[in-house]
XYZ file of C-alpha atoms in Angstrom:
779
model
C -19.108 196.262 153.021
C -15.993 195.969 155.256
C -16.014 193.571 158.431
C -15.000 195.397 161.723
C -11.453 194.784 163.562
C -11.774 191.702 165.460
C -11.333 191.809 169.261
C -9.655 188.168 169.163
C -6.521 187.535 171.487
C -4.681 184.836 170.313
C -3.228 182.389 173.079
C -2.088 178.697 173.783
C -5.891 177.930 174.267
C -9.129 179.299 174.560
C -10.750 179.911 177.802
C -10.912 176.960 180.573
C -14.889 176.625 179.999
C -14.875 176.850 176.129
C -11.934 173.960 175.892
C -13.514 171.575 178.555
C -17.152 171.992 176.395
C -15.218 171.082 173.329
C -14.400 167.729 174.444
C -17.905 166.590 174.292
C -19.945 166.016 171.173
C -23.767 167.307 171.644
C -24.738 163.627 170.896
C -23.143 162.581 173.900
C -25.309 164.915 176.360
C -27.544 161.859 177.582
C -24.445 160.656 179.287
C -24.026 163.278 181.767
C -27.129 161.691 183.405
C -25.754 158.369 182.884
C -22.465 159.257 184.932
C -24.365 160.963 187.660
C -26.924 157.942 187.991
C -23.885 155.460 188.416
C -22.026 157.584 190.843
C -24.968 158.228 192.939
C -26.054 154.208 192.956
C -22.660 153.599 194.259
C -21.989 156.602 196.422
C -25.541 156.156 198.445
C -24.522 152.517 199.496
C -21.183 153.992 200.586
C -22.243 157.379 202.129
C -25.828 156.947 203.233
C -28.155 160.092 202.950
C -25.065 162.704 202.622
C -23.556 164.348 199.454
C -19.684 164.319 197.835
C -19.884 168.215 198.523
C -20.626 167.804 202.457
C -17.786 165.354 203.038
C -14.458 165.993 204.758
C -11.267 165.350 202.455
C -10.122 162.375 204.029
C -13.700 160.533 203.409
C -13.509 161.790 199.983
C -10.037 160.144 199.901
C -11.149 156.960 201.106
C -14.274 156.551 198.725
C -11.915 157.202 195.689
C -9.117 154.588 196.878
C -12.639 152.220 196.846
C -13.141 153.479 193.271
C -9.764 152.430 192.627
C -9.869 149.065 193.880
C -13.186 148.559 191.961
C -11.541 149.810 188.597
C -9.172 146.333 188.808
C -12.382 143.962 188.326
C -12.315 141.572 185.513
C -15.780 142.452 184.623
C -15.781 145.107 181.710
C -19.461 146.237 182.394
C -18.589 146.480 185.997
C -15.181 148.457 185.250
C -16.916 150.821 183.055
C -19.763 151.950 185.757
C -16.800 152.501 187.825
C -15.282 154.602 185.412
C -18.331 156.661 184.578
C -18.419 157.513 188.405
C -14.681 158.465 188.455
C -15.818 160.742 185.007
C -18.981 162.020 187.258
C -16.280 163.175 189.682
C -13.968 164.756 187.352
C -16.792 166.874 185.722
C -17.393 168.449 189.059
C -20.341 166.929 190.646
C -22.581 169.044 188.574
C -26.030 167.741 190.475
C -24.844 169.006 193.774
C -23.679 172.900 192.188
C -26.259 175.632 191.357
C -23.777 177.598 189.070
C -21.140 176.985 186.634
C -18.769 178.346 188.699
C -19.246 175.938 191.311
C -18.890 172.976 189.025
C -15.659 174.265 187.797
C -14.325 174.787 191.488
C -15.507 171.244 192.355
C -14.110 169.718 189.106
C -10.887 171.128 190.331
C -10.611 170.199 193.803
C -11.758 166.434 192.427
C -9.137 166.320 189.779
C -6.445 167.063 191.948
C -7.796 164.502 194.702
C -7.864 162.153 191.889
C -4.455 162.601 190.755
C -3.158 162.673 193.980
C -4.655 159.237 194.547
C -2.939 157.646 191.621
C -6.326 157.438 189.433
C -4.231 158.702 186.325
C -1.768 155.659 186.240
C -4.759 153.141 186.511
C -6.539 155.175 183.942
C -3.546 154.780 181.510
C -3.246 150.809 182.336
C -7.160 150.551 181.189
C -6.323 152.739 178.212
C -3.524 150.658 176.920
C -5.830 147.495 177.401
C -8.689 148.886 175.135
C -5.787 150.137 172.460
C -4.899 146.417 172.427
C -8.402 145.169 172.185
C -7.955 143.331 168.996
C -11.705 141.898 169.312
C -12.909 145.355 168.973
C -10.953 146.494 166.480
C -11.944 143.519 164.307
C -15.391 143.584 165.321
C -15.567 147.611 164.325
C -13.815 146.894 161.083
C -16.362 144.733 159.963
C -19.262 147.025 160.721
C -20.901 148.680 158.350
C -21.283 152.003 160.180
C -19.880 152.650 163.166
C -21.650 154.886 165.971
C -20.783 156.216 169.359
C -21.781 153.015 171.110
C -18.472 151.315 169.700
C -16.102 153.608 171.632
C -17.721 154.146 174.743
C -14.973 152.791 177.180
C -12.480 154.594 175.328
C -14.289 157.813 175.557
C -15.110 157.517 179.012
C -11.201 157.274 179.852
C -9.844 159.437 177.441
C -12.540 162.111 178.985
C -11.348 161.554 182.450
C -7.730 162.041 181.270
C -8.271 165.233 179.246
C -10.236 166.904 182.017
C -7.225 166.178 184.388
C -4.318 167.361 181.768
C -6.606 170.501 180.815
C -7.343 171.495 184.352
C -4.193 170.754 186.133
C -2.304 172.674 183.059
C -4.547 175.919 183.557
C -2.983 178.095 186.619
C -4.989 179.830 188.820
C -4.362 182.414 191.307
C -6.049 180.802 194.249
C -4.425 177.456 193.777
C -2.812 175.872 196.604
C 0.850 175.628 197.268
C 0.616 171.824 197.051
C -1.483 171.807 193.852
C 1.528 173.707 192.193
C 3.690 170.596 193.620
C 1.279 168.665 192.010
C 1.154 170.383 188.576
C 4.657 170.059 188.480
C 4.989 166.422 189.027
C 2.435 165.777 186.381
C 4.089 167.540 183.766
C 7.352 165.768 184.841
C 5.434 162.670 184.596
C 3.914 162.976 181.457
C 6.891 164.202 179.664
C 9.136 161.228 180.582
C 8.870 157.713 179.606
C 7.398 156.220 182.283
C 4.467 154.602 180.210
C 5.846 151.401 179.045
C 9.277 153.076 178.278
C 7.762 155.780 176.254
C 5.941 159.209 176.944
C 1.948 159.447 177.130
C 2.231 161.517 174.050
C 3.732 158.426 171.947
C 0.925 156.139 172.800
C -1.566 158.756 171.572
C 0.190 158.756 168.460
C 0.364 155.631 168.254
C -3.606 155.508 168.326
C -3.442 158.219 165.526
C -1.693 155.988 163.204
C -3.461 152.923 164.273
C -6.973 154.775 163.228
C -5.764 156.186 160.001
C -4.380 152.751 158.522
C -8.204 151.701 159.346
C -6.982 149.059 161.962
C -9.224 151.056 164.556
C -12.088 152.913 162.866
C -13.911 153.133 166.254
C -11.615 155.367 168.148
C -13.010 158.528 169.154
C -10.080 160.508 167.119
C -11.345 163.864 168.215
C -10.779 163.148 171.946
C -7.337 161.286 171.160
C -6.235 164.435 169.293
C -7.436 167.005 171.984
C -5.559 165.111 174.610
C -2.498 164.761 172.729
C -2.186 168.258 171.850
C -2.858 169.478 175.726
C -0.128 166.652 176.843
C 1.887 168.442 174.347
C 1.542 171.768 175.639
C 1.555 170.890 179.304
C 4.896 168.621 178.887
C 6.764 170.960 176.191
C 5.409 174.375 177.120
C 2.953 177.373 175.488
C 3.877 180.147 173.489
C 5.178 182.194 176.455
C 7.109 179.413 178.073
C 8.649 179.056 174.376
C 9.908 182.806 174.317
C 11.533 182.814 177.737
C 13.200 179.302 176.683
C 14.446 181.453 173.736
C 15.806 184.080 176.081
C 17.657 181.568 177.983
C 18.954 179.555 175.062
C 20.283 182.936 173.913
C 21.971 183.741 177.064
C 23.938 180.261 177.724
C 25.277 180.635 173.732
C 26.170 184.294 174.851
C 24.119 186.061 171.943
C 22.726 189.396 172.475
C 19.084 189.552 173.860
C 16.434 189.551 171.542
C 15.547 192.868 169.773
C 12.008 192.953 171.011
C 8.931 190.556 172.739
C 7.472 189.386 169.376
C 4.149 188.482 171.453
C 4.046 191.984 172.723
C 4.473 193.439 169.291
C 2.064 191.313 167.647
C -0.695 192.060 170.272
C -0.153 195.707 169.940
C -0.777 195.709 166.268
C -3.748 197.207 164.551
C -5.315 195.399 161.599
C -5.504 197.429 158.014
C -8.134 197.950 155.834
C -8.296 194.669 153.474
C -7.473 195.113 150.163
C -10.851 195.761 147.767
C -12.445 192.757 145.616
C -13.630 193.433 142.200
C -17.273 193.683 143.145
C -16.521 196.396 145.745
C -14.309 198.207 142.938
C -17.561 198.111 140.621
C -19.542 199.698 143.390
C -16.927 202.230 144.430
C -16.710 203.125 140.629
C -20.621 204.020 140.634
C -20.142 205.865 143.370
C -17.616 207.910 142.025
C -19.921 208.799 138.758
C -22.545 209.883 141.271
C -19.995 211.897 143.936
C -17.608 213.161 141.440
C -15.837 215.887 143.652
C -15.332 213.145 146.662
C -13.088 210.586 144.637
C -9.977 212.223 145.200
C -10.491 211.809 148.735
C -11.760 208.636 149.080
C -8.848 207.300 147.160
C -6.894 208.011 149.720
C -8.123 205.416 151.587
C -8.808 202.775 149.063
C -6.146 201.713 146.654
C -8.205 200.216 143.790
C -7.029 196.632 143.688
C -7.659 194.148 140.910
C -9.681 190.869 140.720
C -7.839 188.141 142.139
C -9.098 185.420 140.111
C -8.171 187.295 137.080
C -5.284 186.219 135.162
C -2.356 188.474 136.321
C -1.089 188.987 133.046
C -3.905 190.330 131.318
C -5.205 193.730 131.603
C -8.716 194.708 132.260
C -10.334 196.331 129.126
C -12.797 197.891 131.589
C -10.215 199.230 134.320
C -10.163 202.965 134.869
C -6.876 204.620 133.095
C -6.270 206.139 136.382
C -6.639 202.919 138.316
C -4.081 201.064 136.562
C -1.880 203.803 137.116
C -2.238 203.926 141.205
C 1.085 202.746 141.865
C 3.496 205.221 140.581
C 7.008 204.804 141.354
C 8.247 207.583 143.825
C 4.964 208.689 144.757
C 4.355 208.774 148.477
C 2.275 205.743 149.925
C -1.134 206.517 150.200
C -1.321 204.654 153.612
C 1.446 206.926 154.835
C 0.085 209.947 153.341
C -2.123 210.975 156.744
C 1.101 210.904 158.779
C 3.151 213.182 156.049
C 0.732 215.417 154.293
C -1.830 217.281 156.212
C -4.976 217.238 153.494
C -7.417 219.770 153.171
C -10.425 219.335 155.811
C -12.102 216.310 154.462
C -15.880 216.262 153.179
C -18.359 213.940 155.122
C -16.748 210.701 154.950
C -18.676 207.654 153.238
C -17.629 205.200 155.899
C -17.882 205.608 159.466
C -14.505 207.423 160.990
C -14.142 204.513 163.215
C -12.769 202.581 160.535
C -9.610 205.139 159.781
C -6.654 203.557 160.751
C -3.716 205.488 162.029
C -0.574 203.827 162.345
C 2.235 204.796 164.613
C 5.126 206.592 163.242
C 8.005 204.102 163.026
C 7.824 200.665 162.430
C 6.853 197.794 164.665
C 9.767 195.450 164.062
C 13.509 196.171 164.560
C 15.137 195.126 160.947
C 17.668 192.308 161.053
C 20.560 190.924 158.723
C 22.079 187.791 158.489
C 26.025 187.025 158.560
C 25.251 185.517 154.953
C 23.679 188.905 153.887
C 27.072 191.153 155.122
C 28.791 188.544 153.311
C 27.033 188.460 149.888
C 27.098 192.482 150.234
C 30.852 192.464 150.449
C 31.447 190.128 147.953
C 29.385 192.292 145.409
C 31.381 195.496 146.337
C 34.550 194.119 146.245
C 34.045 192.629 142.806
C 32.786 195.914 141.711
C 35.581 198.169 143.076
C 38.621 195.864 143.631
C 37.667 192.832 141.261
C 38.505 190.313 143.232
C 36.659 188.701 146.629
C 37.815 187.621 150.215
C 35.733 184.646 150.709
C 33.948 184.986 154.346
C 36.122 188.002 155.669
C 33.577 190.822 156.887
C 36.047 192.769 158.781
C 38.495 194.295 155.710
C 37.326 196.945 154.105
C 40.665 198.197 152.225
C 40.080 199.923 148.794
C 36.155 200.277 149.252
C 34.981 203.852 149.079
C 33.374 205.616 152.238
C 29.734 204.638 151.420
C 30.331 201.091 151.760
C 32.299 201.410 155.153
C 28.900 203.176 156.208
C 26.686 200.323 154.736
C 28.675 197.815 156.282
C 28.468 199.657 159.702
C 24.822 200.210 159.548
C 24.545 196.264 158.577
C 26.441 195.255 161.373
C 24.903 197.443 163.910
C 21.214 195.024 162.863
C 23.110 191.684 162.687
C 21.084 189.153 164.219
C 22.496 185.758 164.828
C 20.120 182.973 165.310
C 20.157 179.940 167.799
C 19.980 177.557 164.725
C 22.945 179.166 163.005
C 24.967 178.244 166.092
C 23.797 174.920 166.215
C 24.004 174.480 162.508
C 27.894 175.485 163.144
C 28.650 173.067 165.722
C 27.145 170.083 164.026
C 29.423 170.897 161.313
C 32.244 170.839 163.605
C 31.405 167.685 165.333
C 30.953 165.921 162.501
C 34.556 167.234 160.962
C 36.342 166.547 164.205
C 34.664 163.665 165.963
C 37.550 162.368 168.072
C 39.057 165.625 169.313
C 35.422 167.161 170.044
C 34.548 163.856 171.627
C 30.703 162.912 172.831
C 28.314 165.830 172.616
C 26.132 166.150 175.988
C 22.683 166.080 174.790
C 20.430 167.683 177.419
C 17.410 165.377 178.423
C 14.911 168.017 177.934
C 10.957 166.908 177.522
C 11.198 168.107 173.850
C 14.443 165.737 173.215
C 12.591 162.601 175.023
C 9.580 163.285 172.679
C 11.723 163.581 169.723
C 13.671 160.394 170.345
C 10.459 158.353 170.898
C 9.014 159.913 167.693
C 12.066 159.544 165.014
C 11.372 155.611 164.233
C 7.861 156.301 162.700
C 8.068 160.102 162.350
C 6.771 160.146 158.552
C 3.917 157.644 159.681
C 2.958 160.256 162.472
C 3.035 163.333 160.231
C 0.811 161.406 157.044
C -1.642 160.339 159.791
C -1.997 163.833 161.305
C -2.370 165.446 157.571
C -4.784 162.987 156.623
C -7.215 163.585 159.781
C -6.573 167.511 158.803
C -7.710 166.777 155.071
C -10.748 164.895 156.159
C -11.743 167.466 158.281
C -10.968 170.632 156.317
C -14.443 172.283 155.197
C -13.153 172.432 151.465
C -12.818 168.603 151.572
C -15.502 166.556 149.304
C -16.877 163.637 151.280
C -15.108 160.613 149.278
C -16.066 157.154 150.193
C -12.433 156.044 150.761
C -11.389 158.713 152.995
C -11.027 158.037 156.665
C -14.422 158.461 158.973
C -13.502 160.934 161.281
C -17.271 161.068 162.949
C -16.844 157.813 164.550
C -17.467 159.732 167.777
C -20.128 161.933 166.836
C -23.019 159.892 165.348
C -25.776 158.574 166.975
C -26.690 154.930 166.988
C -30.267 155.613 165.453
C -30.061 158.356 163.015
C -32.318 161.380 163.210
C -35.539 161.488 162.193
C -37.281 164.889 162.244
C -35.678 167.964 160.686
C -34.463 169.415 163.993
C -32.582 166.448 165.052
C -30.956 166.598 161.602
C -30.021 170.196 162.025
C -28.834 169.340 165.484
C -26.638 166.563 164.201
C -25.415 168.896 161.193
C -24.083 171.548 163.462
C -22.496 168.896 165.892
C -20.512 167.305 162.480
C -19.466 170.963 161.516
C -18.179 171.954 165.226
C -16.439 168.626 165.553
C -14.553 169.114 162.309
C -13.426 172.396 163.292
C -12.399 171.212 166.616
C -10.251 168.450 165.018
C -8.782 171.183 162.764
C -7.780 173.307 165.724
C -6.192 170.476 167.982
C -3.970 169.322 164.702
C -2.882 173.042 163.826
C -2.074 173.991 167.293
C 0.087 170.492 167.709
C 2.179 170.854 164.683
C 2.815 174.394 165.427
C 4.091 173.503 169.032
C 6.073 170.458 167.804
C 7.780 172.613 165.035
C 8.694 175.657 167.455
C 9.598 173.188 170.016
C 11.980 171.339 167.784
C 13.323 174.127 166.375
C 14.589 175.583 169.436
C 16.007 172.320 170.888
C 17.797 171.570 167.671
C 17.469 173.330 164.139
C 17.995 169.452 162.151
C 14.941 167.924 164.601
C 12.529 170.835 162.992
C 13.952 170.281 159.457
C 13.351 166.808 159.451
C 9.446 167.063 160.850
C 9.160 170.381 158.077
C 10.723 168.041 155.529
C 8.179 165.206 156.219
C 5.324 167.685 156.017
C 6.154 169.299 152.570
C 6.588 165.573 151.096
C 3.376 164.800 152.644
C 1.828 167.872 150.516
C 0.969 169.997 153.626
C 1.694 172.886 151.342
C -1.036 172.740 149.017
C -3.264 171.352 151.485
C -3.010 174.450 153.815
C -3.802 176.620 150.573
C -6.863 174.098 149.748
C -7.738 174.910 153.120
C -7.520 178.747 152.428
C -9.611 178.311 149.042
C -12.843 178.994 150.577
C -14.821 181.738 151.792
C -12.498 182.551 154.638
C -14.779 185.207 156.345
C -17.860 182.914 156.554
C -15.533 179.953 158.128
C -14.136 182.717 160.600
C -17.597 183.972 161.608
C -19.303 180.084 161.527
C -21.963 179.426 164.398
C -21.832 175.760 164.753
C -22.065 175.695 168.511
C -25.423 175.443 170.337
C -24.785 177.421 173.525
C -27.341 175.896 175.742
C -25.893 172.615 174.943
C -22.291 173.450 176.037
C -21.252 171.865 179.307
C -20.751 172.853 182.155
C -24.177 174.980 180.981
C -26.136 171.956 179.766
C -25.507 170.241 183.252
C -26.455 172.901 185.477
C -29.432 174.714 184.116
C -32.922 173.072 182.933
C -32.789 172.498 179.203
C -35.220 174.750 177.366
C -37.007 173.177 174.074
C -34.981 173.280 171.383
C -36.276 174.941 168.324
C -35.014 175.458 164.512
C -34.793 179.373 165.860
C -32.620 178.565 169.103
C -30.420 176.433 166.893
C -29.621 178.876 164.325
C -29.249 181.263 166.933
C -25.880 180.371 167.717
C -23.655 182.614 169.916
C -23.400 186.459 170.084
C -19.841 186.688 168.865
C -19.019 188.298 165.680
C -16.401 185.476 164.921
C -15.464 182.040 166.034
C -12.467 181.718 168.210
C -11.102 178.171 167.146
C -11.918 178.643 163.588
C -9.755 182.091 163.741
C -7.130 180.373 166.118
C -6.845 177.339 163.375
C -6.256 179.761 160.229
C -3.543 181.615 162.365
C -2.034 178.274 163.253
C -1.970 177.078 159.747
C -0.616 180.077 158.269
C 2.292 180.190 161.015
C 3.026 176.446 159.901
C 3.321 177.684 156.363
C 5.470 180.458 157.296
C 7.828 178.189 159.173
C 7.894 175.600 156.024
C 8.926 178.151 153.438
C 11.048 180.939 155.529
C 14.421 180.779 153.793
C 13.640 177.958 151.394
C 13.685 179.255 147.998
C 12.431 175.738 146.531
C 9.160 175.897 148.857
C 8.670 179.649 148.089
C 8.233 178.613 144.688
C 5.732 175.755 145.466
C 3.470 179.125 146.717
C 3.996 180.280 143.635
C 3.578 177.353 141.402
C 0.341 176.489 143.473
C -1.110 180.190 142.571
C -1.428 181.134 146.347
C -1.512 184.704 146.088
C -5.103 185.315 145.178
C -5.790 182.852 147.688
C -3.770 184.395 150.319
C -4.946 188.044 149.197
C -8.614 186.930 150.280
C -7.561 185.811 153.430
C -6.486 189.369 154.129
C -9.988 190.197 154.361
C -10.208 189.146 158.130
C -9.290 192.408 159.901
C -7.235 190.975 162.553
C -3.474 192.139 162.913
C -2.320 188.723 163.542
C -3.577 187.086 160.968
C -3.060 189.998 158.441
C 0.716 189.572 159.483
C 1.529 186.019 158.627
C -0.711 186.169 155.483
C 1.412 189.229 154.261
C 4.840 187.424 155.406
C 3.602 184.571 152.753
C 3.158 187.164 150.206
C 5.948 189.307 150.502
C 8.671 185.868 150.010
C 7.065 185.473 146.602
C 6.494 189.016 145.470
C 9.518 189.042 143.580
C 8.114 186.113 141.380
C 4.647 187.532 140.578
C 5.865 189.884 138.242
C 6.016 193.585 137.958
C 2.440 194.316 136.933
C 0.855 192.099 139.727
C 3.279 194.450 142.152
C 1.471 197.754 140.435
C -1.794 196.375 140.927
C -1.621 195.557 144.194
C 0.118 198.749 145.643
C -1.580 198.743 148.761
C -0.916 195.234 149.844
C 2.760 196.257 149.251
C 2.175 199.192 151.466
C 0.803 196.908 154.410
C 3.799 194.486 153.916
C 6.233 197.726 154.080
C 4.339 198.580 157.329
C 3.815 195.365 159.204
C 6.514 192.963 158.135
C 10.136 193.021 159.584
C 12.391 194.370 157.136
C 15.874 192.835 156.098
C 18.248 195.318 155.300
C 19.342 194.307 151.610
C 16.242 192.253 150.742
C 14.672 193.253 147.571
C 11.649 191.707 147.984
C 9.718 194.537 146.265
C 11.684 194.344 142.939
C 12.868 190.864 142.062
C 16.035 191.786 140.737
C 17.811 188.313 140.971
C 15.339 186.045 139.479
C 17.092 184.870 136.774
C 20.461 184.236 138.784
C 18.504 181.618 140.779
C 17.062 178.331 139.010
C 14.882 176.479 140.631
C 15.969 173.296 141.459
C 13.762 171.569 144.004
C 15.064 168.645 144.245
C 19.072 169.606 144.984
C 18.086 171.734 147.897
C 15.970 169.548 149.572
C 18.478 166.395 149.258
C 21.145 168.584 150.456
C 19.044 169.025 153.525
C 17.891 165.558 153.924
C 21.828 164.558 154.078
C 22.519 166.970 156.842
C 19.707 165.913 158.578
C 20.590 162.040 158.291
C 24.241 163.035 159.236
C 22.683 164.591 162.319
C 20.253 161.732 163.096
C 23.108 159.249 162.369
C 25.738 160.877 164.569
C 23.307 161.697 167.742
C 20.953 158.552 167.557
C 22.345 155.775 165.696
C 23.111 153.195 167.943
C 26.066 151.234 166.016
C 27.695 154.614 165.438
C 31.415 155.323 165.407
C 32.022 151.636 164.157
C 35.484 152.989 162.532
C 36.439 154.636 165.738
C 35.455 151.732 168.400
C 38.618 150.686 170.616
C 40.072 147.723 169.652
C 41.250 145.127 172.156
C 44.891 143.853 171.227
C 45.606 141.969 174.337
C 46.152 138.455 173.585
C 45.245 136.879 176.756
C 42.001 138.789 176.804
C 41.358 137.828 173.187
C 41.602 134.409 173.630
C 40.006 134.304 177.141
C 36.517 135.183 175.247
C 33.864 132.783 174.804
C 33.022 132.681 171.202
C 29.516 131.522 169.936
C 29.924 128.784 167.325
C 27.271 127.629 165.087
C 25.878 124.186 165.809
C 27.388 122.416 162.923
C 30.656 123.578 163.495
C 31.124 120.657 166.240
C 30.332 117.961 163.154
C 32.999 119.653 161.006
C 35.787 120.813 163.120
C 38.125 117.892 162.717
C 38.052 118.621 158.741
C 38.495 122.232 159.563
C 41.906 121.633 161.457
C 43.020 119.063 158.816
C 42.661 121.649 156.218
C 43.406 124.908 158.046
C 46.197 123.824 160.341
C 47.932 120.480 160.115
C 48.490 120.738 156.085
C 49.533 124.427 156.225
C 53.348 124.408 156.160
C 54.558 127.054 158.955
C 57.941 128.506 158.450
C 58.685 129.509 161.728
C 62.267 131.096 160.884
C 60.127 133.836 159.091
C 59.032 134.934 162.494
C 62.288 135.788 163.509
C 63.909 137.705 160.558
C 63.667 141.320 160.309
C 61.273 142.738 157.811
């Protein structure tokens, strides 16, 4: 009944081979041979009878130079042939290779050569021309059905650029020093506003919005999104780099170091057994009737949990009275029992013993306390014992009993000040004293450059990404009015045989999964980098996401059979690049299509799920109004089903989302879900005076969604106005009060002034009596 532990390692991306193979649809497979033919046709005339792999580096450079010149012809078809030849080089001249390793080796060699010769810049110019090609856009808009053929030029250009970005991004141990230098140069080039005054990521964002506004339905969206994600990943940095940047930022602000490295802690975690579903409960009940003497021992393992789909308030008539009382307060938690109480020797287990989870003693995370929490604690204590408060004073403990002193000491030991809190405080100071504190020096980090570029159209970018995510989600029904994201997967001739239909079906599902993967990873990276760069940059992106219905969209995504999504086999190994380019293609049959790979889970789908959960956590953390949205949208049963996936990192983010709303779900829910409560206690970080498990302060906090979001929006607008508004500080602009320089300025006068200035002089100057004596009198 239980799924096994998933041996999944979360990272910035999958293996290089997997990431390269996901660039191509299976319907694009015939184009590999086309690229090779165009290359060989041209190469034969240049280097008679020789092979690319046999040339010296100088000869290779000379040939690439020749291709670069040929890219600048006006004839579209000739340009496309040259671009295909370049793509064949970037793909690793697979016809001259015997193994996949050789293909990757030559691909890497050729890509650094192409970059060195300036191919990337030439491709960007061609890409800009294709984006602005109104003729192609208008003919695509008029077409009833769009296929691969409509996006040929764009696909070739984006493929070369993606191969270059992804290959340069991944570091290998045997990279030459000049390659490492080239990587840094490429990274800086992509992140700085070199292309028409904006970074590459902005050009790609423009493509996304143009596609979503139905103005360019032929854009190959999957390739655009993959290139956008990898560009942001290379220029801003991945999760490990983020962690290092966070450490450096804390050092700069003289904050104590992080209590632990979160990446390492999560990697060391073990998955917990998921809560039982209603079906499993019935089966356990039947087993219990057969194996009466064993039932008590088994209940140490399995907390009987209720059906997530039933109304939380209604009791189950057929539930066993012992089950309903399984969460007796004050009793030792069953997940902890094997650590504390040594039970008698167990009878033969009902499950394989390998599934038993042994938690380490002690908790994985150091507890944290915010400054606000200490203030709140002292305020309540002073009110209780002295009868008045001292505002935000956390030092004075006069008149408070000894245990309160001890509590405050413990709270202060675990006090954690985040970079965001410092940034918010600094922002308040800058708004209060704009003159004395002067101009703020903003460091031109890649994240800052990207934010400044995105700011004017930020809401459009966010809405476009969410539209694409909705169209690619497996729970979405195919509506006629929704955007068609399959332009770069559908062949010109639709399939005739059952086999072709099966292959296209797998291809379409895989295509959608890859889009979800790219968007979820991109959004998470943007949120994390903007949060570190400045908390209000993060807040504006997250507020746009919330207003564009991101929270219900992610919940809708998880409202499916998540186990079958994670173990989906939407891939045909023999058609994946570089395998299909090197090996002879076997005859495809229905059996070989259904076989899929032998992995117990699909890496990209598990990666997408974790990313979406992390985004949901980022949006709701410390936001009371958004936590209430989780409650209102009935997310608890959806999230509880996601716990079935036995992967520690995914479970951690689900448990975090359950923890923040536990106090609002009612006592009955908590009582029936003690195993989940227990897992939250063991896996999620503790906030020392957070009573998440009891819900004592519910009545005290009315839910005013608008007030909270409006206050946040006001702070964001003040921040953006102060930092990025061109006409800022109008009240404090210096005034020129020197008579000569003021009179000496040239004033632009309207044209009609020349015709009427005499009347103006008569009316305003000559007819007005001037009392010169008045100027001499002392006021």
